[in-house]
Amino acid sequence: MRRVYLDNSATTPVDPEVAELILTYYTTKYGNPSSIHSFGREAKKALEDARQQVADFIGAKSAQIVFTSGGTEADNMAVLGTAYANKHKGNHIITSAIEHHAILDTCLYLEKQGFKLTILPVDEDGLLHVEDVEKALTPETILVSVMHANNEVGTVQPIAEIGKLLKGKGIVFHTDAVQSLGKIPVNVDDLGVDLLTASAHKIYGPKGVGCLYIRKGTRIEALVHGGGQERKRRSGTENTPGIIGFGKACELAGQRLEADAAHLKNLRELMIKGIMETIPDVKLNGHPTERIPNNVNVSIRYVEGESLLLSLDMNGIAASSGSACTSGSLDPSHVLLAMGICHEIAHGSLRFSLGRANTVEDIDYVLEKLPGIVERLRAMSPLYDNERGCNSCTLKK
Ligand code: PLP
């Protein structure tokens, strides 16, 4: 059976060039970068070269990159580290309703500790409005955290505009760029951010490694204490092979950014057009134009996303019904609910996230299988009634 992987926003395969490089740092160049002998110096040099590669990819300086165990840790470091370092200045944090749980749950954790939290709404395309950020600011605001691209619906937020609004106000501005990196240009100065989260396994690098970019002068309290690695900002022996793989993945993503984006966009448009033309009662979720090139998120009425996923899987097609971190739970996606989509329709949503290795034949295969799967599931669904529209949300007949 043909196998088609369309869950690249959950994770990507490691690029063979990256994998080959990583292996040498497990088997032959295995020194601890803190050791002063030649093995250690060799690892240290490679670690610092990787830091430069990551920095170059986002327009930063290498000293501003702190390696972490991934996007989740970098998000925690951004939110908690900023809150703890700035609590003498204020206690108000602003974020959006569609953030990844690594941000939302961390902000809610701080709220329990007495910090004040504003969670901003988004419109039906999943877009945050800059005026809402402006209105939410108070003299107590110490941090604004808004993701660059959403992991479920792919909407790209107006980060540069928010950056301009916050410039000179003494408020730390963080963006989670886990899903935008490698898909659209990400440059810390163009975006006007003080902190930026990135993760290697979404850009054909290894799992369990990421970084937080910290602009010079931005105060962050360390959360992990010990040997003083990463300039005392994140202790612990560095994941040298992982970091070196992350650096290489950034270098390759930089070289391929334009070609990858054009390829992904082409496949995405083919897929959206094909789904819309062959399946009735489908809504495309996310912004029609302001979206990353690899995301297709659709709500298919009268069917359960989980049943769709299982049927697709039986046909060798891997997709997702929301973010991978929350699948397995039957709660509808907080992102779709925040966009005004009702529970019933949110439950019937599917995310296809395309990757570098996908082909037109992959998309054709999905378009060959999906309409039949939907038809079969609808025939069994007590909800299927051609006459009704949904009155409680944005999907009208
Ligand atoms: N932020 C976003 C937007 C994500 O999509 C993810 C992972 O899906 C994360 C953070 C967490 O990153 P990691 O898996 O590296 O911990």
Coordinates of C-alpha atoms and ligand atoms in Angstrom, one line a residue:
M1 CA 0.0 0.0 0.0
R2 CA 1.1 3.5 -0.8
R3 CA 2.1 5.5 2.4
V4 CA 1.7 9.2 2.3
Y5 CA 3.0 11.3 5.2
L6 CA 1.0 14.6 5.6
D7 CA 1.8 15.4 9.2
N8 CA 4.9 17.5 8.8
S9 CA 3.6 20.1 11.3
A10 CA 3.8 17.3 14.0
T11 CA 7.3 16.4 12.9
T12 CA 9.5 16.0 9.8
P13 CA 11.8 13.2 8.8
V14 CA 15.5 14.0 9.5
D15 CA 17.3 15.1 6.4
P16 CA 19.8 12.3 5.4
E17 CA 22.6 14.8 5.4
V18 CA 21.7 15.9 8.9
A19 CA 21.4 12.3 10.1
E20 CA 24.8 11.4 8.8
L21 CA 26.4 14.4 10.5
I22 CA 24.7 13.7 13.8
L23 CA 25.9 10.1 13.9
T24 CA 29.6 11.2 14.0
Y25 CA 28.9 13.2 17.2
Y26 CA 27.6 10.1 18.9
T27 CA 30.3 7.7 17.7
T28 CA 33.6 9.4 17.1
K29 CA 33.4 13.1 18.1
Y30 CA 31.6 12.4 21.4
G31 CA 33.5 14.7 23.7
N32 CA 31.8 16.9 26.3
P33 CA 32.0 20.5 25.0
S34 CA 32.9 21.6 28.6
S35 CA 36.0 19.4 28.6
I36 CA 39.3 21.1 27.9
H37 CA 41.0 18.2 26.1
S38 CA 41.0 17.8 22.3
F39 CA 37.8 15.7 22.3
G40 CA 36.0 18.4 24.3
R41 CA 37.4 21.2 22.1
E42 CA 36.3 19.4 19.0
A43 CA 32.7 19.1 20.3
K44 CA 32.8 22.8 21.5
K45 CA 33.9 24.1 18.1
A46 CA 31.1 22.1 16.4
L47 CA 28.6 23.4 19.0
E48 CA 29.6 27.0 18.4
D49 CA 29.5 26.5 14.6
A50 CA 25.9 25.2 14.9
R51 CA 25.0 28.2 17.1
Q52 CA 26.2 30.4 14.3
Q53 CA 24.2 28.5 11.7
V54 CA 21.0 28.9 13.7
A55 CA 21.7 32.5 14.4
D56 CA 22.4 33.2 10.7
F57 CA 19.1 31.6 9.7
I58 CA 17.1 34.1 11.8
G59 CA 19.3 37.1 11.5
A60 CA 20.7 37.0 15.0
K61 CA 24.1 36.9 16.6
S62 CA 25.3 33.6 17.9
A63 CA 25.6 34.8 21.5
Q64 CA 21.9 35.4 21.5
I65 CA 21.0 31.8 20.9
V66 CA 20.3 29.5 23.9
F67 CA 19.8 25.9 23.1
T68 CA 17.0 24.0 24.8
S69 CA 15.4 20.6 24.6
G70 CA 12.9 21.9 22.0
G71 CA 10.1 24.4 21.4
T72 CA 8.2 23.6 24.6
E73 CA 11.2 24.4 26.8
A74 CA 12.0 27.6 24.9
D75 CA 8.4 28.7 25.3
N76 CA 8.5 28.0 29.0
M77 CA 11.8 29.8 29.3
A78 CA 10.4 32.8 27.4
V79 CA 7.3 33.2 29.5
L80 CA 8.5 32.1 33.0
G81 CA 12.0 33.6 32.6
T82 CA 10.6 37.0 31.5
A83 CA 7.9 37.0 34.2
Y84 CA 10.3 36.2 37.0
A85 CA 13.0 38.6 35.8
N86 CA 10.5 41.5 35.5
K87 CA 8.1 41.0 38.3
H88 CA 9.4 44.2 40.0
K89 CA 8.3 46.1 37.0
G90 CA 4.8 44.7 36.5
N91 CA 2.7 41.6 36.5
H92 CA 0.6 41.7 33.3
I93 CA 1.1 39.3 30.4
I94 CA -0.7 39.3 27.1
T95 CA -1.1 36.3 24.8
S96 CA -3.5 35.0 22.2
A97 CA -6.3 32.4 22.4
I98 CA -4.7 30.2 19.6
E99 CA -1.2 29.7 21.1
H100 CA 0.3 26.3 21.5
H101 CA -0.2 24.8 24.9
A102 CA 3.4 25.4 25.7
I103 CA 2.6 29.1 25.9
L104 CA -1.1 29.0 27.1
D105 CA -0.6 26.5 29.9
T106 CA 2.6 28.3 31.1
C107 CA 0.7 31.6 31.2
L108 CA -2.1 29.9 33.1
Y109 CA 0.4 28.5 35.5
L110 CA 1.7 32.1 36.1
E111 CA -1.9 33.3 36.6
K112 CA -2.2 30.9 39.5
Q113 CA 0.9 32.5 41.0
G114 CA -0.8 36.0 40.9
F115 CA 0.2 37.3 37.5
K116 CA -2.6 39.0 35.5
L117 CA -3.3 37.4 32.1
T118 CA -5.1 38.8 29.0
I119 CA -5.8 36.2 26.3
L120 CA -6.7 38.1 23.1
P121 CA -9.3 36.8 20.7
V122 CA -8.8 36.1 17.0
D123 CA -11.1 36.6 14.1
E124 CA -12.7 33.8 12.0
D125 CA -9.6 33.4 10.0
G126 CA -7.5 32.9 13.1
L127 CA -5.9 36.4 12.8
L128 CA -5.1 38.5 15.8
H129 CA -5.8 42.3 15.4
V130 CA -3.0 44.7 16.4
E131 CA -5.5 47.2 17.8
D132 CA -6.5 44.5 20.3
V133 CA -2.9 44.2 21.5
E134 CA -2.8 48.0 21.8
K135 CA -6.0 48.2 23.8
A136 CA -4.9 45.4 26.2
L137 CA -1.6 47.2 27.2
T138 CA -1.4 48.5 30.7
P139 CA 1.4 50.2 32.7
E140 CA 1.8 46.7 34.3
T141 CA 2.4 44.8 31.0
I142 CA 5.8 43.1 31.0
L143 CA 5.4 40.5 28.2
V144 CA 3.4 40.0 25.0
S145 CA 3.7 36.6 23.4
V146 CA 2.1 35.9 20.1
M147 CA 2.9 33.0 17.8
H148 CA 4.2 33.7 14.3
A149 CA 2.3 30.9 12.5
N150 CA -0.4 28.8 14.0
N151 CA 0.3 25.0 14.2
E152 CA -3.3 24.0 13.4
V153 CA -4.6 26.3 10.8
G154 CA -1.4 27.9 9.6
T155 CA -2.5 31.6 9.9
V156 CA 0.5 34.0 10.0
Q157 CA 0.1 36.7 12.6
P158 CA 1.1 40.4 12.0
I159 CA 4.2 40.0 14.2
A160 CA 6.2 42.9 12.6
E161 CA 3.3 45.3 13.2
I162 CA 3.0 44.2 16.8
G163 CA 6.8 44.7 17.1
K164 CA 6.4 48.2 15.9
L165 CA 3.6 48.9 18.3
L166 CA 5.7 47.7 21.3
K167 CA 9.0 49.2 20.2
G168 CA 10.5 51.5 22.9
K169 CA 7.8 50.6 25.5
G170 CA 10.0 48.4 27.6
I171 CA 7.7 45.4 27.1
V172 CA 9.3 42.1 26.2
F173 CA 7.9 40.8 22.9
H174 CA 8.1 37.0 22.3
T175 CA 7.1 35.0 19.2
D176 CA 6.8 31.2 18.9
A177 CA 8.2 30.7 15.4
V178 CA 8.2 26.8 15.6
Q179 CA 5.8 26.5 12.6
S180 CA 7.0 29.4 10.5
L181 CA 10.7 28.7 10.5
G182 CA 11.8 27.1 7.2
K183 CA 8.4 28.0 5.6
I184 CA 8.5 31.8 5.4
P185 CA 11.3 34.3 6.1
V186 CA 12.0 34.6 9.8
N187 CA 14.2 37.5 10.8
V188 CA 14.3 38.8 14.4
D189 CA 15.0 42.4 13.4
D190 CA 12.3 42.5 10.7
L191 CA 9.8 41.0 13.2
G192 CA 10.9 43.3 16.0
V193 CA 10.9 40.6 18.6
D194 CA 13.0 40.3 21.8
L195 CA 12.6 36.6 22.1
L196 CA 11.9 33.9 19.5
T197 CA 11.3 30.1 19.9
A198 CA 12.5 27.6 17.3
S199 CA 12.5 23.8 17.2
A200 CA 14.7 21.5 15.1
H201 CA 12.3 18.6 14.4
K202 CA 9.9 20.8 12.4
I203 CA 12.7 21.7 9.9
Y204 CA 14.1 18.2 9.1
G205 CA 16.3 18.2 12.2
P206 CA 16.3 15.9 15.2
K207 CA 13.7 15.8 18.0
G208 CA 14.4 17.1 21.5
V209 CA 16.4 20.2 20.5
G210 CA 15.4 23.8 19.9
C211 CA 16.4 27.3 21.0
L212 CA 15.3 30.6 22.4
Y213 CA 16.7 33.7 20.7
I214 CA 17.3 36.4 23.4
R215 CA 17.9 40.0 22.1
K216 CA 20.8 41.7 23.9
G217 CA 19.6 43.5 27.0
T218 CA 16.5 41.3 27.5
R219 CA 16.3 40.1 31.0
I220 CA 15.5 36.4 31.4
E221 CA 15.7 34.4 34.7
A222 CA 17.3 31.0 34.2
L223 CA 15.0 28.1 35.0
V224 CA 17.6 25.3 35.0
H225 CA 20.5 25.7 37.3
G226 CA 23.7 23.6 37.5
G227 CA 26.9 23.6 35.5
G228 CA 26.4 27.1 34.0
Q229 CA 26.3 26.0 30.4
E230 CA 24.7 28.3 27.8
R231 CA 26.2 31.4 29.6
K232 CA 24.4 30.3 32.8
R233 CA 21.1 30.7 31.0
R234 CA 20.4 26.9 30.7
S235 CA 22.6 24.5 32.6
G236 CA 23.1 20.9 31.6
T237 CA 25.5 19.1 29.3
E238 CA 24.5 20.2 25.8
N239 CA 22.8 17.8 23.4
T240 CA 25.8 18.1 21.1
P241 CA 24.6 15.8 18.3
G242 CA 21.1 17.3 18.3
I243 CA 22.4 20.8 18.3
I244 CA 24.8 20.1 15.4
G245 CA 21.9 18.6 13.5
F246 CA 19.8 21.6 14.3
G247 CA 22.5 23.9 12.9
K248 CA 22.8 21.8 9.7
A249 CA 19.0 21.7 9.3
C250 CA 18.9 25.5 9.5
E251 CA 21.7 25.8 6.9
L252 CA 19.8 23.5 4.5
A253 CA 16.5 25.2 5.2
G254 CA 18.1 28.6 4.4
Q255 CA 19.3 27.3 1.1
R256 CA 16.0 25.7 0.2
L257 CA 13.5 28.2 1.6
E258 CA 12.3 29.7 -1.6
A259 CA 12.2 26.4 -3.5
D260 CA 10.5 24.6 -0.6
A261 CA 7.9 27.3 -0.3
A262 CA 7.0 27.3 -4.0
H263 CA 6.8 23.5 -4.0
L264 CA 4.6 23.4 -0.9
K265 CA 2.3 26.2 -2.1
N266 CA 1.7 24.4 -5.4
L267 CA 0.8 21.1 -3.6
R268 CA -1.3 23.0 -1.1
E269 CA -3.4 24.7 -3.8
L270 CA -3.9 21.5 -5.6
M271 CA -5.1 19.8 -2.5
I272 CA -7.5 22.6 -1.4
K273 CA -8.9 22.9 -4.9
G274 CA -9.4 19.1 -5.2
I275 CA -11.1 18.8 -1.8
M276 CA -13.4 21.7 -2.4
E277 CA -14.4 20.4 -5.8
T278 CA -15.1 16.8 -4.8
I279 CA -16.5 17.0 -1.3
P280 CA -19.6 19.0 -0.4
D281 CA -20.0 20.8 3.0
V282 CA -16.4 21.5 3.6
K283 CA -14.8 24.7 5.0
L284 CA -11.2 25.7 4.7
N285 CA -10.0 26.8 8.1
G286 CA -7.4 29.6 8.5
H287 CA -6.6 32.7 6.6
P288 CA -7.1 32.4 2.8
T289 CA -3.8 34.2 2.0
E290 CA -1.9 34.9 5.3
R291 CA -1.0 31.3 5.9
I292 CA 2.2 29.1 5.8
P293 CA 2.6 27.3 2.5
N294 CA 2.3 23.8 3.9
N295 CA -1.0 23.9 5.8
V296 CA -4.4 22.6 4.7
N297 CA -7.0 22.5 7.4
V298 CA -10.5 21.7 6.6
S299 CA -13.7 21.0 8.5
I300 CA -15.8 18.3 6.9
R301 CA -19.3 18.4 8.2
Y302 CA -21.2 15.4 9.6
V303 CA -18.1 13.3 10.2
E304 CA -15.8 12.8 13.2
G305 CA -12.2 13.9 12.7
E306 CA -11.0 10.8 14.5
S307 CA -13.0 8.5 12.2
L308 CA -11.6 10.3 9.2
L309 CA -8.0 9.9 10.6
L310 CA -8.5 6.2 11.2
S311 CA -9.9 5.6 7.7
L312 CA -7.1 7.6 6.1
D313 CA -4.6 5.7 8.1
M314 CA -6.0 2.4 6.9
N315 CA -5.3 3.8 3.4
G316 CA -1.7 4.6 4.4
I317 CA -2.4 8.4 4.7
A318 CA -1.1 10.2 7.8
A319 CA -2.8 13.4 8.8
S320 CA -3.9 15.0 12.1
S321 CA -7.1 16.2 13.6
G322 CA -5.5 19.2 15.4
S323 CA -2.1 19.5 17.1
A324 CA -0.3 16.2 17.7
C325 CA 0.1 17.1 21.3
T326 CA -3.7 17.1 21.9
S327 CA -4.8 14.3 19.6
G328 CA -5.9 11.4 21.7
S329 CA -8.0 13.8 23.7
L330 CA -11.6 14.3 22.5
D331 CA -11.7 18.0 23.4
P332 CA -12.3 20.0 20.2
S333 CA -9.4 22.1 19.2
H334 CA -9.1 25.3 21.2
V335 CA -7.9 27.1 18.1
L336 CA -11.0 26.3 16.0
L337 CA -13.2 27.2 18.9
A338 CA -11.4 30.5 19.3
M339 CA -12.1 31.1 15.6
G340 CA -15.9 30.8 16.2
I341 CA -16.3 27.4 14.8
C342 CA -18.9 25.3 16.8
H343 CA -18.1 22.0 18.6
E344 CA -19.7 19.8 16.0
I345 CA -17.8 21.2 13.1
A346 CA -14.5 21.5 15.0
H347 CA -14.8 17.8 15.7
G348 CA -14.8 17.1 11.9
S349 CA -11.6 19.0 11.2
L350 CA -8.5 17.6 9.5
R351 CA -5.1 19.0 9.2
F352 CA -2.8 18.0 6.3
S353 CA 0.6 19.4 6.7
L354 CA 2.8 19.0 3.6
G355 CA 6.5 18.5 3.5
R356 CA 9.5 18.7 1.3
A357 CA 9.3 15.1 0.2
N358 CA 5.6 15.2 -0.9
T359 CA 4.7 14.9 -4.5
V360 CA 1.8 15.7 -6.8
E361 CA 1.2 11.9 -6.9
D362 CA 0.8 12.0 -3.1
I363 CA -1.9 14.7 -3.3
D364 CA -3.6 12.8 -6.2
Y365 CA -3.7 9.7 -4.0
V366 CA -5.4 11.6 -1.1
L367 CA -7.9 13.1 -3.5
E368 CA -8.6 9.7 -4.9
K369 CA -9.3 8.2 -1.4
L370 CA -10.8 11.0 0.7
P371 CA -14.1 11.6 -1.1
G372 CA -15.1 7.9 -0.8
I373 CA -14.1 7.9 2.9
V374 CA -16.2 10.9 3.6
E375 CA -19.2 9.5 1.7
R376 CA -19.0 6.2 3.6
L377 CA -18.7 7.9 7.0
R378 CA -21.5 10.3 6.2
A379 CA -23.8 7.5 5.2
M380 CA -23.4 6.1 8.7
S381 CA -23.7 9.5 10.5
P382 CA -26.9 10.3 12.3
L383 CA -25.9 14.0 11.8
Y384 CA -26.0 13.9 8.1
D385 CA -29.0 15.8 6.8
N386 CA -28.6 17.7 3.5
E387 CA -31.2 20.3 4.4
R388 CA -29.7 21.8 7.5
G389 CA -27.0 24.4 7.8
C390 CA -25.2 25.2 11.1
N391 CA -26.7 28.2 12.8
S392 CA -24.3 28.4 15.6
C393 CA -21.0 29.1 13.8
T394 CA -19.3 30.3 10.6
L395 CA -20.1 27.3 8.5
K396 CA -23.4 28.0 6.8
K397 CA -24.8 26.0 4.0
Ligands
PLP1 N1 5.0 25.7 19.5 C1 4.4 25.3 18.4 C2 3.7 26.3 17.6 C3 4.4 24.0 18.0 O1 3.7 23.6 16.9 C4 5.1 23.0 18.8 C5 5.0 21.6 18.4 O2 4.1 21.1 17.8 C6 5.7 23.5 19.9 C7 5.7 24.8 20.2 C8 6.5 22.5 20.8 O3 7.8 22.2 20.2 P1 8.6 20.9 20.6 O4 7.8 19.8 20.0 O5 9.9 21.1 20.0 O6 8.6 20.9 22.1

